[in-house]
Structure formats: structure tokens, C-alpha cells
XYZ file of C-alpha atoms in Angstrom:
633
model
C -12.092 -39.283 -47.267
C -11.841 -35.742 -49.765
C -12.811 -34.092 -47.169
C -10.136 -35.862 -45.172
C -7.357 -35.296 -47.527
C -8.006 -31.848 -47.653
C -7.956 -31.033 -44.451
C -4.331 -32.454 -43.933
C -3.345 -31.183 -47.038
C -3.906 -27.757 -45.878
C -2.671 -27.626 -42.646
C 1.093 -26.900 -43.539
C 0.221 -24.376 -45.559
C -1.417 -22.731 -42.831
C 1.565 -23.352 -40.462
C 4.078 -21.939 -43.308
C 1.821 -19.077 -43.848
C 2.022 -18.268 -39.652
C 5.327 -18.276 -39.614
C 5.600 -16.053 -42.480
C 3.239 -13.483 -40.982
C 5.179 -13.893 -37.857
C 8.942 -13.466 -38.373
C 8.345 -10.505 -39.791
C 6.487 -8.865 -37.159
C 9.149 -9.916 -34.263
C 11.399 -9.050 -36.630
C 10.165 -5.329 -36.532
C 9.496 -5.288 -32.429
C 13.268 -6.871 -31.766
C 14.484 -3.744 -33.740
C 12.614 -1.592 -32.546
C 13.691 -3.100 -28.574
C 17.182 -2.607 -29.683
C 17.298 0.574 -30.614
C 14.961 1.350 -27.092
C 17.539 -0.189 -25.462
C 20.540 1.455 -27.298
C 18.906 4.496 -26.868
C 18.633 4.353 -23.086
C 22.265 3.151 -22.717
C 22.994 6.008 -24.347
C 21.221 8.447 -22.137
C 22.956 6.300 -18.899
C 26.558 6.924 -20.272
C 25.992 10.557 -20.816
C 24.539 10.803 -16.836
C 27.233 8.214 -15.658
C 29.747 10.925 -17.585
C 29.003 13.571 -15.106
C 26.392 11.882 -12.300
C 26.768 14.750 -9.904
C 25.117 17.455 -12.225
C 21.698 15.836 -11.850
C 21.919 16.470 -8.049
C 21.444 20.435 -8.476
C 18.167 21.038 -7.019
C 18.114 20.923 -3.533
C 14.372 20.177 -2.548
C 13.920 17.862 -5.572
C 11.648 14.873 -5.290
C 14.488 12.800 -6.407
C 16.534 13.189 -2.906
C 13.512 11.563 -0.683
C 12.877 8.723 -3.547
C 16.895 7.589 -4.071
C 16.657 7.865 -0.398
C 13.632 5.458 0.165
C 15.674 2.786 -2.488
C 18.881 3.516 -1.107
C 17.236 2.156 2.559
C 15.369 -0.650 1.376
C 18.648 -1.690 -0.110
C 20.942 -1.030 2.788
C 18.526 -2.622 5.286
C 18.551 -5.979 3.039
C 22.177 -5.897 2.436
C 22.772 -5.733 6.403
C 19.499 -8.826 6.858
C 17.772 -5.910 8.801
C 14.466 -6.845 8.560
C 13.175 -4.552 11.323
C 14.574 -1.488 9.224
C 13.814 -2.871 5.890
C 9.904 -2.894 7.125
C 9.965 0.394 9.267
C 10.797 2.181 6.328
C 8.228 0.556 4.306
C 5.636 1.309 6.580
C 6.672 5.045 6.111
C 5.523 4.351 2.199
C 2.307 6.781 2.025
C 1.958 9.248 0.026
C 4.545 7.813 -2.293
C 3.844 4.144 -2.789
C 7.028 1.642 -2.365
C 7.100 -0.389 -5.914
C 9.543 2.295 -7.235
C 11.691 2.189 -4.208
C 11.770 -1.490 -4.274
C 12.769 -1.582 -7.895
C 15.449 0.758 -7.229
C 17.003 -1.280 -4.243
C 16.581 -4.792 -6.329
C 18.707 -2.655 -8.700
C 21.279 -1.644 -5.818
C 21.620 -5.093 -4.355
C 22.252 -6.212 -7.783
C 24.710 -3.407 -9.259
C 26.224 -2.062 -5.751
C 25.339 0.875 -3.724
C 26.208 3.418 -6.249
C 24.056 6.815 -6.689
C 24.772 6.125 -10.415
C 22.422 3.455 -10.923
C 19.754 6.202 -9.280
C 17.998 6.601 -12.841
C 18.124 2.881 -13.877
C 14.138 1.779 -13.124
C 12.941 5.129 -15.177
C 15.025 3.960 -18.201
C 13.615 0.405 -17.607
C 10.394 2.200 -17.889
C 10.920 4.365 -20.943
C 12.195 1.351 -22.677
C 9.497 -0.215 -21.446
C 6.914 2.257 -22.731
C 8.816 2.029 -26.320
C 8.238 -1.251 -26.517
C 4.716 -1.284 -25.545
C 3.910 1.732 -27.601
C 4.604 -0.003 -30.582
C 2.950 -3.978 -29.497
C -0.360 -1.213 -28.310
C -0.501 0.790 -31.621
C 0.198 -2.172 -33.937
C -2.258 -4.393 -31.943
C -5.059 -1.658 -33.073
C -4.828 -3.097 -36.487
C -5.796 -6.508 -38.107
C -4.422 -4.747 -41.742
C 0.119 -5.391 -41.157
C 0.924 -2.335 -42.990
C -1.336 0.003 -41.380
C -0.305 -1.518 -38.219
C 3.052 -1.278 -38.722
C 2.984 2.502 -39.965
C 0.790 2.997 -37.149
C 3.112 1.869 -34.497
C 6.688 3.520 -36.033
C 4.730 6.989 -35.830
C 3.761 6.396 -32.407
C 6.969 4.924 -31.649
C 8.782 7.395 -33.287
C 7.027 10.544 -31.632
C 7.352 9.165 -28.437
C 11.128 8.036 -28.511
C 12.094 11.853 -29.411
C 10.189 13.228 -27.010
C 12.336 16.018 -25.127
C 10.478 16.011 -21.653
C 9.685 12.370 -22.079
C 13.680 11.525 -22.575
C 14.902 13.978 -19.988
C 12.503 12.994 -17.091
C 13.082 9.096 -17.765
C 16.703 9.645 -17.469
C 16.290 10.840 -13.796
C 15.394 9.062 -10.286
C 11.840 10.221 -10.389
C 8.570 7.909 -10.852
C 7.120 8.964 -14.551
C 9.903 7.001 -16.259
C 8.750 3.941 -14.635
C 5.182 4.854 -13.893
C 4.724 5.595 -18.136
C 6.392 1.894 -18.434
C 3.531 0.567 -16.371
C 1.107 2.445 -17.889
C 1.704 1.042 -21.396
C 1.554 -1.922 -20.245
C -1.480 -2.094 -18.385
C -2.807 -0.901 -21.589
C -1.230 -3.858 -23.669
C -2.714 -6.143 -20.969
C -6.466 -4.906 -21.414
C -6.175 -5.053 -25.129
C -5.007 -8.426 -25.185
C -7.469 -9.401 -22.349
C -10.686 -7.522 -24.942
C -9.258 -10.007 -27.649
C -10.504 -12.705 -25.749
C -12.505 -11.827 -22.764
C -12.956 -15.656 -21.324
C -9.418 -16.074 -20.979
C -8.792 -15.930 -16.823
C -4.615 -15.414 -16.905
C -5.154 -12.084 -19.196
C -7.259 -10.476 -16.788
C -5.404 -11.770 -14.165
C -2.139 -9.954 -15.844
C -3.901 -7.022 -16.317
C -4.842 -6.921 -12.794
C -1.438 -7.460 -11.249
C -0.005 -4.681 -13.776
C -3.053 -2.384 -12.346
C -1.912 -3.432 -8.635
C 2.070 -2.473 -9.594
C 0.649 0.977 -10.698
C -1.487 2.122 -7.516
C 1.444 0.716 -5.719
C 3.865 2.615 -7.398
C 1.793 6.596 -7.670
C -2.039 6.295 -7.065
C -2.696 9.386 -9.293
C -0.898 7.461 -12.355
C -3.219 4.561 -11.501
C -6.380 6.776 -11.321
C -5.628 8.527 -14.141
C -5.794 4.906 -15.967
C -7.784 2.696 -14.220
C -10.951 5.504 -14.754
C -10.821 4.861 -19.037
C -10.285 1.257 -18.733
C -13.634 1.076 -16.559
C -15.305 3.232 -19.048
C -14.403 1.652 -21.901
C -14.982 -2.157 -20.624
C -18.364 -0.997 -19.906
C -19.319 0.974 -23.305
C -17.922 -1.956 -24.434
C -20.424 -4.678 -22.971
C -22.656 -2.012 -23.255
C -25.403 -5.251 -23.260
C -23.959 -6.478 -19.677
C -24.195 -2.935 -18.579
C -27.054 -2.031 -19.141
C -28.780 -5.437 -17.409
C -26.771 -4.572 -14.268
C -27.767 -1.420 -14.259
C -31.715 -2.019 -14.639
C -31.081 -4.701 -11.645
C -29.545 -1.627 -9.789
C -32.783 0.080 -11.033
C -35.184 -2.345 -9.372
C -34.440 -2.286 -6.169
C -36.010 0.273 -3.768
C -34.069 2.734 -2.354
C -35.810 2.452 0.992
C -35.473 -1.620 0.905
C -32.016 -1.251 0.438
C -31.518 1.574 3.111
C -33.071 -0.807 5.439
C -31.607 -3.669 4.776
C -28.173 -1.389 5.564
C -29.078 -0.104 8.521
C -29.729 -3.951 10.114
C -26.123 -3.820 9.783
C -24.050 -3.257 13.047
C -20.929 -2.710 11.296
C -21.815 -0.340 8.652
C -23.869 1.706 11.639
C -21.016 1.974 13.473
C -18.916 2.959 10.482
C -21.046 5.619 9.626
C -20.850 6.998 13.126
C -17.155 7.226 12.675
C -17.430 9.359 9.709
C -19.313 11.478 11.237
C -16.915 11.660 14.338
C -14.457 12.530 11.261
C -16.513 15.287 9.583
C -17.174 16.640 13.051
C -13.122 17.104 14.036
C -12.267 18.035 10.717
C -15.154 21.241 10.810
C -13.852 21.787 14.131
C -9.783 21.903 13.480
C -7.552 20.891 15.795
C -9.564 18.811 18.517
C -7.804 16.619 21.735
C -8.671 14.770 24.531
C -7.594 14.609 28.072
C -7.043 10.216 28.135
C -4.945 8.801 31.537
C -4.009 12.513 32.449
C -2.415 13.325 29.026
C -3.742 15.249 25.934
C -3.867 13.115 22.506
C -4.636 14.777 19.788
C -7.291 13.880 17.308
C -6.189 15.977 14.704
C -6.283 15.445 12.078
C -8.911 12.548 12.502
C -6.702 9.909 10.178
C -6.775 6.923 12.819
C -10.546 7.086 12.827
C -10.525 7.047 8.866
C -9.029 4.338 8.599
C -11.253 2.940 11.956
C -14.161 3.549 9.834
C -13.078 2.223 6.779
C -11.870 -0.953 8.906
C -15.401 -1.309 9.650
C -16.637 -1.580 6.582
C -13.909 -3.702 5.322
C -15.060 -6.461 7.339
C -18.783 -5.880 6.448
C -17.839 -6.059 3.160
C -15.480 -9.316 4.272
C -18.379 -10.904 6.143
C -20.696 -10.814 3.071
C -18.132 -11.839 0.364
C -17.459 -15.259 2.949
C -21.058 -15.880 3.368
C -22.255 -15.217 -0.785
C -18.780 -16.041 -2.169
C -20.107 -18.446 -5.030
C -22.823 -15.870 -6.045
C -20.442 -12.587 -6.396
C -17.903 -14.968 -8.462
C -20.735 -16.051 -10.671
C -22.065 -12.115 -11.117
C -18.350 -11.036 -11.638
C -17.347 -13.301 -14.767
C -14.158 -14.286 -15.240
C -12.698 -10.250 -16.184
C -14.701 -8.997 -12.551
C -13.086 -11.913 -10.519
C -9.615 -11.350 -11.384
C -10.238 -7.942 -11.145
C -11.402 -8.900 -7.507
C -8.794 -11.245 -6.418
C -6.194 -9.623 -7.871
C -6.466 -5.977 -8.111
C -9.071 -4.535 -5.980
C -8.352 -6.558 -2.971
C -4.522 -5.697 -2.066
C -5.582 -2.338 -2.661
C -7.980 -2.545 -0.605
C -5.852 -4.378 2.307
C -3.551 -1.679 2.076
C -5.619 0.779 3.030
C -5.718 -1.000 6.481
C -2.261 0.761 7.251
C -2.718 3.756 9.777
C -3.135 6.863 7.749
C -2.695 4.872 4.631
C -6.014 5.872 3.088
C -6.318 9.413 3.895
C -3.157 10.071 2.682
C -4.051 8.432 -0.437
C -6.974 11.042 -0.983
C -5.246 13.945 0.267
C -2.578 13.399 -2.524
C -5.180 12.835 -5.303
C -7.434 15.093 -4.424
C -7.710 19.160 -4.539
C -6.584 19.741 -1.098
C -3.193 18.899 -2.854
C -2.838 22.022 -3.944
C 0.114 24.591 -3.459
C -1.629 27.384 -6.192
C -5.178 27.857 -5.277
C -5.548 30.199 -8.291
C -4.878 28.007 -10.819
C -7.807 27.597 -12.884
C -9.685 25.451 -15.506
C -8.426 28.293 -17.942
C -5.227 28.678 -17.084
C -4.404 25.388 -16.703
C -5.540 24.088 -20.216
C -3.320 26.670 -21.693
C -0.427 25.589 -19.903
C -0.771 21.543 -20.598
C -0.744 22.882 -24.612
C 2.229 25.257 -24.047
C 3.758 22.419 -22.334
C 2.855 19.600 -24.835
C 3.929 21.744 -27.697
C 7.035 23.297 -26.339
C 8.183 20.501 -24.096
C 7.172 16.991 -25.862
C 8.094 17.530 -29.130
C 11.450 18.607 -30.699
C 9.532 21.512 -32.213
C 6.986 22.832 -30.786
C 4.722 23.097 -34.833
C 4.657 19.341 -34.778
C 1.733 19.090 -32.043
C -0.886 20.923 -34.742
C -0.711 17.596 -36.884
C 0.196 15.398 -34.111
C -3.204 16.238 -32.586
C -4.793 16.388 -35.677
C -3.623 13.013 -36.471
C -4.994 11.674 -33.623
C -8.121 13.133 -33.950
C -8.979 11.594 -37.217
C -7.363 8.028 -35.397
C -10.585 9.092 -32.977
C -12.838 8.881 -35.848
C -11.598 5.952 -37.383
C -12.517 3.826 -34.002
C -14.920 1.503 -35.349
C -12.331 0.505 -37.736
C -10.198 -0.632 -34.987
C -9.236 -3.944 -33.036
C -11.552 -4.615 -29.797
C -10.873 -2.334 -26.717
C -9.308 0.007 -29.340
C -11.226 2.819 -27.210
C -9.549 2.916 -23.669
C -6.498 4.098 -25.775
C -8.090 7.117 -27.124
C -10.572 7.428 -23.733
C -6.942 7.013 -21.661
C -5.472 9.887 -23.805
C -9.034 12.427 -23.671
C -9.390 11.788 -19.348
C -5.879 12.034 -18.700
C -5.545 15.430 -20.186
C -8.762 16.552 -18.910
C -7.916 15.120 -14.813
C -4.744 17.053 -15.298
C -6.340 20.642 -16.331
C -8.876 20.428 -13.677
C -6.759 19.372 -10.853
C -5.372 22.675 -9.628
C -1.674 21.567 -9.230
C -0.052 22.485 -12.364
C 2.982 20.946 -13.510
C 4.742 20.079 -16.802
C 5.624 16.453 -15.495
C 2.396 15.308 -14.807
C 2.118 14.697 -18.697
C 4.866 12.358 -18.578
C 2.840 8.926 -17.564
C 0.175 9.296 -20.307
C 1.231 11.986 -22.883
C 2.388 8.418 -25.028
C -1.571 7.453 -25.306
C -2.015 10.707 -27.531
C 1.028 9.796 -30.060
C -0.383 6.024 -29.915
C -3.669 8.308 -31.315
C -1.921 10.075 -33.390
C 0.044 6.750 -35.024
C -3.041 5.317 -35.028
C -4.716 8.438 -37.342
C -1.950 7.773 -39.689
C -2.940 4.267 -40.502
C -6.211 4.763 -41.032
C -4.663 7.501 -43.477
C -3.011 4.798 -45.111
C -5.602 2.477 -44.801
C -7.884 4.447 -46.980
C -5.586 4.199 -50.093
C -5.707 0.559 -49.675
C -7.808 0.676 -53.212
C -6.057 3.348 -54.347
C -2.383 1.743 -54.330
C -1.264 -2.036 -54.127
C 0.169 -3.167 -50.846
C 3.862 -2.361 -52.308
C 3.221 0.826 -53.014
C 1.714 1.572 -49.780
C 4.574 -0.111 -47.591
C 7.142 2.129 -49.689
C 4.803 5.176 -48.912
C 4.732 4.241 -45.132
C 8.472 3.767 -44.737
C 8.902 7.119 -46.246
C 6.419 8.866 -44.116
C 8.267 7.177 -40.875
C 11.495 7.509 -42.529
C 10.754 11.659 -42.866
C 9.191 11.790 -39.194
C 12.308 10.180 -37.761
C 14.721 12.507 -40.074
C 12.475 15.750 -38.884
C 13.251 14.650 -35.328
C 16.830 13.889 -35.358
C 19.509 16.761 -34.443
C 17.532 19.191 -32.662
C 19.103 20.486 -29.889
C 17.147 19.820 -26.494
C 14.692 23.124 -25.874
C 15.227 25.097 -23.051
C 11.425 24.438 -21.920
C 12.096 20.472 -21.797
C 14.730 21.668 -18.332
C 12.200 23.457 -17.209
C 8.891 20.827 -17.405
C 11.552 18.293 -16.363
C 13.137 20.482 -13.501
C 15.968 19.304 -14.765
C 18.380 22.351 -13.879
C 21.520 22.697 -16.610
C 23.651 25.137 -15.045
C 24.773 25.925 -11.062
C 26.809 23.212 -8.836
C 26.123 20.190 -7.510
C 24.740 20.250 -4.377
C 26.381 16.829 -3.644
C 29.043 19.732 -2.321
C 26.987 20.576 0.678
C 28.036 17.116 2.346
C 31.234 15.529 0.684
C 33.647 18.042 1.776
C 33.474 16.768 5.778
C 31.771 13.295 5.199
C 34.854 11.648 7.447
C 33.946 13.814 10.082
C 31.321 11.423 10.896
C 32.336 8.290 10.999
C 31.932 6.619 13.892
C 28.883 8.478 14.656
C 25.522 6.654 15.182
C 23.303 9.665 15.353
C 24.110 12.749 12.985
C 21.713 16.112 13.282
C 22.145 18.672 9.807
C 20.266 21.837 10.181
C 20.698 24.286 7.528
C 19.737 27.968 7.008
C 17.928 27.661 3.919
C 15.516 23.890 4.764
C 15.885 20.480 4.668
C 16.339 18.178 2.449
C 17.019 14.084 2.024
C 19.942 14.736 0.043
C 21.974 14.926 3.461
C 21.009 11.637 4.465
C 21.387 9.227 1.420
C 24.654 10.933 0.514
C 25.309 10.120 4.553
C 24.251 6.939 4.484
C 25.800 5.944 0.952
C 28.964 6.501 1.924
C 29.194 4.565 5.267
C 26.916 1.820 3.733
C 24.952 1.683 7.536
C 22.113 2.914 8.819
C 22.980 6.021 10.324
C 20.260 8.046 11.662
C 20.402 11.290 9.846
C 17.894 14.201 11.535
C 17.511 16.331 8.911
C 14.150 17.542 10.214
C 14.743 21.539 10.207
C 11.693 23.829 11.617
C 9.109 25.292 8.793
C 6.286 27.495 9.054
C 7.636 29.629 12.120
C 7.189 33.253 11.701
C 10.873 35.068 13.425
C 14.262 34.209 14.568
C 13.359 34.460 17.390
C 10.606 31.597 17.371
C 13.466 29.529 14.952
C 15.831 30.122 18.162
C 13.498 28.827 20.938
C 12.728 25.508 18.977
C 15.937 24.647 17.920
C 17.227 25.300 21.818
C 14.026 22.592 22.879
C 15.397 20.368 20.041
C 19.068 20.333 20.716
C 18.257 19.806 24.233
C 16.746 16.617 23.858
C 18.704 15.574 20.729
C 20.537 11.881 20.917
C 22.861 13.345 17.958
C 26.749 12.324 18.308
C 27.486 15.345 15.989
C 25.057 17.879 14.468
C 26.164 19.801 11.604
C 25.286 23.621 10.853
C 25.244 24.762 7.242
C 25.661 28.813 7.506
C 24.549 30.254 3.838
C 23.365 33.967 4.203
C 23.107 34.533 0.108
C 21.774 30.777 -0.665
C 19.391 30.757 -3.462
C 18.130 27.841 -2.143
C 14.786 29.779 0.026
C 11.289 28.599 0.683
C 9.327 31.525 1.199
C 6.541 29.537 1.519
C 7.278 27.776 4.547
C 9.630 29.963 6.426
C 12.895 28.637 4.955
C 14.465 32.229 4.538
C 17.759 33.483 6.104
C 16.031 36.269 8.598
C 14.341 33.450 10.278
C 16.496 31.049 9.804
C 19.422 32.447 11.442
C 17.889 31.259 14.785
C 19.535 28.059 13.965
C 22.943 29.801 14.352
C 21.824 31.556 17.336
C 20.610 28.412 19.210
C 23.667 26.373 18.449
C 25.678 29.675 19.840
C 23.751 29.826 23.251
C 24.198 26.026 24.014
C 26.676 23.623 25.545
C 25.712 20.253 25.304
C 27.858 20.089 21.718
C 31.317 21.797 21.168
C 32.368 23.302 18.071
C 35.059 20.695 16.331
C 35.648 21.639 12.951
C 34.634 24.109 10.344
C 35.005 23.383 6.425
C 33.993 26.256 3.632
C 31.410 25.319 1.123
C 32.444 27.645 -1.611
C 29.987 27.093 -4.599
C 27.275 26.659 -2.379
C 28.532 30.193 -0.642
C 28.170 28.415 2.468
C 30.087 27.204 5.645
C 29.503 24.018 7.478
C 30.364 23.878 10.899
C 31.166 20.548 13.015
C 29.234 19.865 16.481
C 30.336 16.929 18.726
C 28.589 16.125 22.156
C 30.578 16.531 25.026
């Protein structure tokens, strides 16, 4: 009955003493969401001030992905499902989550180019948030944790490059929001590994990555499998001495019994064999199809092993769920396998590798070397309001490194996310200051953590009131040391994020009525293409105007410019095709032929024809252009 008493006795206690260990803590997180949030309305009111100076880069990534949202959202708006789907099917080598964000947010807040940078602020806000629940979750001690998490939080929320790319309509805003919270998701899944719906939310975060940029989830996905298996190092090692025992010959019989997986491999073969060849076709009912490049027979072969692999999961189901545990089924169920029906779509899958892989490459010189120097330059100059601060920032997070077995369980796909990330970005050979953007948080989450474990060591030194003064002073001088810098010139540059020049929102306002009414418009333009013609087209008559914006590249003279554009206008179905004229535009790919001496065939082929008259000519005068008005006869 004591015993009894006791017990009952106690139990309020306990409850008061949760509550008081918890008010405190969402106290801290619900400020530190506000000011996220305050932050990032901030950052929207100063675009929404001026919108059309973002828009100053012609051949910026953020044309084609407003233009993807902009569709999606159009196409639902009008109950086109046919469109709506065509243009997800297009969804390759950039994934459609962001572009389905971004039209949820159209629907919702009206077709408005405005609203353009909205999911990447949801994601840096996102990523605040997460940076703090990720570095305070490292620690069982509150004040470590605490100080821990306003350092990261701190570092990360005055981050130039960070703040300037998140405030744009590009994927790192977003794709670092995801990031942190896949993260979030595996430590809370480590902290208790039997519970099903934690893996399962990890593994429907992981899905919403690959589906929004496969490098961001590879970049991820790689240090989360690493560190789950370091840390069941036991399970790991038994699955790997069953690997051991089985013959290699048994098992590369047992394979080749398998009609599917025979045939597959003949495929791939096929594959290697066209793609050692180059450009192969066929002569098939009197015509010539190509077969290069072989990505229909990728994705053939990869069909074929698919439903091997289908085939055996039906007939052995209970035994994989049984060797999988509850983490490897959701994983499974939930992650691997929409991933892996996706790669079903036509060219879906090679794609996918090109864009991950080497061959995605525009500076073949770029070396190990060169490109570790750069990611410091850029981390130094770019992420931080002063470029001293990443000496102890790294050195912070170096001693948070050492301090690991100190830590809260899965504490090591932080610092493991932080170490590959940097190292996949130096080796792959395209450079660029961006790519830093998705992960660059895991090393201040490092660092944060290096400065609790600081703290943590004067835990005998000091009593807890003295350390939680020292901690808000340390925070309290970080945050001081960051505020009123001016924005460095290098955070424009890593976040192509041009300050000065006009917007090139100029190129199509000026004869926009021109074409209404039309069904089909054509813009060809001396200096490339670009999808800024055909959102800004399509915005304004709220339809879905085709807009052919598809001008020739990689042609070597005018005179080869002038015989394809006289084949093309021939056959066009444009009502009106518009001519931009800009001998002195700065706006030139060298690279791919876009340069006024070739160029110019454009002119010459519109001159020679007669299947469109000349109707109207308007003058583009910051662009130093002059856009001329073609309507079919």
C-alpha cells in the first residue's frame, strides 16, 4: 500500500515538472518561428517593392521553373487535365514537387509573378525552424541545447547567399527546407527505432526531396545510409557475413535461370553498344528512327528488371518484410518504391543520371583542386557576413565532430551530411556557388553544436545560471556581429542574383496586346531563347497559348541559321511570330552559337519569306533592341 501511495503521490510532480521543462522550450522555438517568419516577410516586401528587378538575367533557371508553376496552375485553373499532365510528363531533369508547390501557391494567391519566390521562403523558414528543433535535439543537457541551436540558428539566418537565393524562384530555398527536415525526421526516427509512423515520415520527406532535385536527395540520402548502418553496426555486420556466405557462382547461377534479368542484361548491352557507336538508326516500315541516344531501351531494360524484382517481392513478400524491420519497410513502401515507379517514365531514368552524374558538366577542366578552393572562397566570402567568421565557424564545428559520442542518437548523419556534401560538391566537376545552398546549414548545425559542447565542459566549472547568462551573451554577441553589414558583392554573384541592368520583363511587355487573340505565337531572338517569353505570354492572357520559343543552337554560320529558320517558318502553325533584332545585346552564348554573326540568319529568313507580313514594329530601348510584329496572311 507504501508502495502504492507513493507511486500516486509522485505522479503530479512528474506531470508539473513536464510542463515546466516544456513551456520553456516551445517558448524558445515559437520565437524563434516568428522572427523566421518576420524575417521572410521582410525579404517578400522588399522583392514585392520592385518585382521586376529580379527578372534581369535572361537565361536564368528561374524563367523555365516560374514557367513550369505558372502551367500547372493555369492548366488547373482552366480544369485542363490533359495540359495539367502533359506538362508534368515533361518533369525530367527537374523534378515537379517545386512546380507544384508554386502553382498550389498561384491557385491560392492569383496568377501573379510576385508570389514567384513564395515556396523558397517557405523553405528558408522552414530550414530556420528545423535548424534549431535538429541542433537542440543533439542535446539531452537544455542549456547546451539551447546555445547550441541559437548559434546554428543564428549563423544560418544571416547567411548572405543563403538569404538572397531563398528570396528567388529557384529550388535551394525549398530544397534546404526539405533537407532539414528529412534530417529532423531521421533523428527523431534514431530516438526510437521501433516506431513505424517516424520512418514512415522520414520516408515521405526523402520521396518530396528526389521529387523535387535528385542531386539534393543524393547528396542526403548517401549520410543517412551511412550513418544508420555505423549505427547498427551489430545488424550490419550479420547482413553482411550472410552476403559473405553465399557463393558467387551459386548466386550467378541462380541469376542467370532468370528470363527477365537475361533479357535485361541484353538490353544494356544493346545500350553500351549504341552509345560506343554514336548516333545509330534503323530503317522500320520504310522510315529511319533513330536510336540515339539509346534512352527508350534504358528504361526497356530497367523495366525488365523492375518486374523481376516485382515478381520476387509478390512471391517472398512476408520474408523481405521480416529481413527489413520496421525502419527497411517503410523505407520500402514508402520511399524507394515511387522512386522507383518513376523511373518507368520514358527517358525518366537516364535523365536522372545524366544530371547527377559527370557527363553534366559544362567545364571539363575543373578539378579536385580547383574546385575545393572555390567551395572555401565561396563559403567564406558568400555565406557569412564576413568572410573571417568561417575560421571559427569551422573550427567550431570541428570540435562539435569530436564531441560525437557525447551526443543524442543519430547525432552523426548531421556531421556525415555536412563532411559528404562538401566533398560530392568538390569532386563533381560543375562548379557553382549555389550548390552550397541545400546543405551548407548542416555545417553551422556543426558548428552550434561545437559550441555546446564548449559550454558543456564548464558545466563543473560554473552553476547552470552562470552558464545560461554566458550562453545568451555568446548568442547575443554572434547576432550583434552579424547585424548591419551590408550584403557583399560575392553573395550577387554565388546567387546570380544580378543588382544592376534592366529588367528583361521589357523584352515582351511593350507589344503584349499585339497578341491577343492569337493561339499560336513564334519569338525568335538574335541573342537565344529563353522561357521568360512564354510565362510573361501566358501570364498575362491567363490561357494556354502556345509560345515557340525554340530558337536554333549549335549551328556554325548565318548562313546555316538562315536555311533552318526558312524550313521552320515554313511549316510553322504560328498566328504571329515575333523577331527581337539586338545587334549590341550582352545577352550571347558563345557556347552554343547564340551570337549576333550567326544569328542574324533569323532576320534574313524572316526577310526572304511570305507566309507572315510585317504588322508592327515597337523599340526595345534598354534592351537596345527592336521587336518586330509577324502575322500570317
Amino acid at each position: 500500500m507504501a508502495s502504492a501511495h507513493v507511486q500516486s503521490t509522485a505522479q503530479p510532480v512528474s506531470g508539473r515538472a513536464a510542463r515546466a521543462t516544456w513551456w520553456p522550450e516551445a517558448l524558445a522555438f515559437v520565437i524563434v518561428l516568428s522572427a523566421a517568419i518576420a524575417i521572410a516577410a521582410w525579404m517578400f516586401a522588399e522583392y514585392a517593392r520592385a518585382p521586376d528587378l529580379l527578372w534581369r538575367v535572361f537565361y536564368h533557371d528561374r524563367n523555365s521553373h516560374y514557367s513550369f508553376g505558372l502551367d500547372l496552375a493555369l492548366a488547373m485553373r482552366h480544369l485542363d487535365p490533359a495540359w495539367f499532365f502533359s506538362e508534368l510528363e515533361k518533369a525530367k531533369v527537374w523534378p515537379p514537387f517545386h512546380g507544384l508547390v508554386l502553382s498550389v501557391v498561384l491557385l491560392i494567391g492569383g496568377i501573379d509573378y510576385r508570389l514567384g519566390i513564395v515556396p523558397s521562403l517557405t523553405g528558408w523558414v522552414a530550414t530556420m525552424a528545423f535548424v534549431w528543433l535538429i541542433a537542440r535535439r543533439l542535446f539531452a543537457d537544455r542549456i547546451d541545447g539551447l546555445f547550441a541551436a541559437a548559434i546554428a540558428t543564428t549563423l544560418t539566418a544571416a547567411s548572405p547567399t543563403f538569404r538572397l537565393i531563398s528570396a528567388d524562384v529557384m529550388l535551394e530555398g525549398l530544397g534546404a527546407g526539405l533537407s532539414a527536415a528529412a534530417l529532423w525526421a531521421y533523428l527523431r526516427a534514431s530516438a526510437t527505432p521501433d516506431s513505424a509512423a517516424r520512418w514512415r515520415l522520414l520516408a515521405v520527406i526523402l520521396t518530396a526531396l528526389f521529387f523535387h532535385k535528385g542531386n539534393y536527395w543524393g547528396l542526403l540520402v548517401a549520410p543517412i545510409a551511412i550513418a544508420f548502418a555505423s549505427e547498427h553496426w551489430r545488424a550490419t555486420v550479420r547482413v553482411a557475413r550472410t552476403i559473405g556466405r553465399v557463393r558467387v557462382g551459386t548466386a550467378l547461377a541462380a541469376l542467370l535461370r532468370q528470363p527477365l534479368l537475361i533479357l535485361a542484361a541484353l538490353v544494356v548491352a544493346l545500350v553500351a553498344f549504341i552509345y560506343a557507336r554514336g548516333p545509330t538508326a534503323i530503317e522500320l516500315f520504310g522510315k529511319s528512327v533513330s536510336l540515339y541516344p539509346p534512352e527508350n531501351l534504358t528504361t526497356l531494360a530497367y523495366a525488365l528488371v523492375f518486374l523481376w524484382w516485382t515478381l520476387l517481392w509478390w512471391r517472398h513478400k512476408e520474408a523481405i518484410d521480416a529481413a527489413l524491420g520496421v525502419p527497411g519497410r517503410a523505407m520500402l513502401y514508402w520511399h524507394v518504391s515511387p522512386i522507383a515507379i518513376s523511373f518507368l517514365l520514358p527517358h525518366r531514368l537516364s535523365r536522372f543520371l545524366w544530371f547527377v552524374g559527370p557527363a553534366n558538366n559544362p567545364d571539363p577542366n575543373a578539378g579536385l583542386w580547383q574546385g575545393a578552393q572555390f567551395y572555401w572562397q565561396v563559403f567564406a566570402d558568400g555565406f557569412h557576413t564576413m568572410p573571417w567568421l568561417a575560421i571559427p565557424v569551422l573550427a567550431l564545428a570541428v570540435i562539435g565532430a569530436f564531441g560525437l559520442p557525447r551526443l543524442t542518437p543519430g547525432a552523426r548523419a548531421v556531421f556525415l551530411f555536412a563532411l559528404l556534401a562538401w566533398a560530392g560538391v568538390v569532386i563533381h566537376p560543375q562548379h557553382q556557388g549555389r550548390f552550397m545552398s541545400t546543405w551548407v546549414f548542416a555545417v553551422w548545425i556543426c558548428s552550434g553544436v561545437g559550441a555546446g559542447l564548449i559550454l558543456g565542459w564548464m558545466r563543473n566549472l560554473l552553476s547552470p545560471w552562470v552558464r545560461g547568462v554566458l550562453a545568451m551573451a555568446a548568442a547575443a554577441s554572434l547576432l550583434v556581429v552579424n547585424l548591419g553589414h551590408p550584403m557583399p558583392e560575392a553573395a550577387y554573384t554565388y546567387a546570380i542574383h544580378t543588382k544592376t541592368g534592366p529588367s528583361d520583363l521589357n523584352l515582351v511587355r511593350p507589344y503584349l496586346p499585339e497578341l491577343d487573340g492569337a493561339r499560336e505565337v513564334a519569338v525568335f531572338t538574335t541573342f537565344g531563347g529563353s522561357k521568360l517569353f512564354a510565362w510573361v505570354i501566358r501570364e498575362h492572357c491567363r490561357c494556354n497559348r502556345i509560345v515557340d520559343d525554340l530558337v536554333p543552337a549549335n549551328l556554325g554560320s548565318r548562313e546555316e541559321v538562315r536555311q533552318v529558320m526558312t524550313e521552320r517558318i515554313a511549316r510553322s502553325t504560328a498566328d504571329i511570330i515575333v523577331t527581337i533584332d539586338s545587334p549590341t545585346s550582352h545577352y550571347q552564348l558563345p557556347s552554343v552559337g547564340w551570337v549576333y554573326s550567326r544569328m542574324a540568319g533569323i532576320l534574313d529568313a524572316m526577310a526572304e519569306q511570305t507566309r507572315f507580313a510585317r504588322a508592327a514594329t515597337y523599340d526595345l530601348p534598354d534592351e537596345q533592341a527592336q521587336a518586330t510584329i509577324w502575322r500570317r496572311r
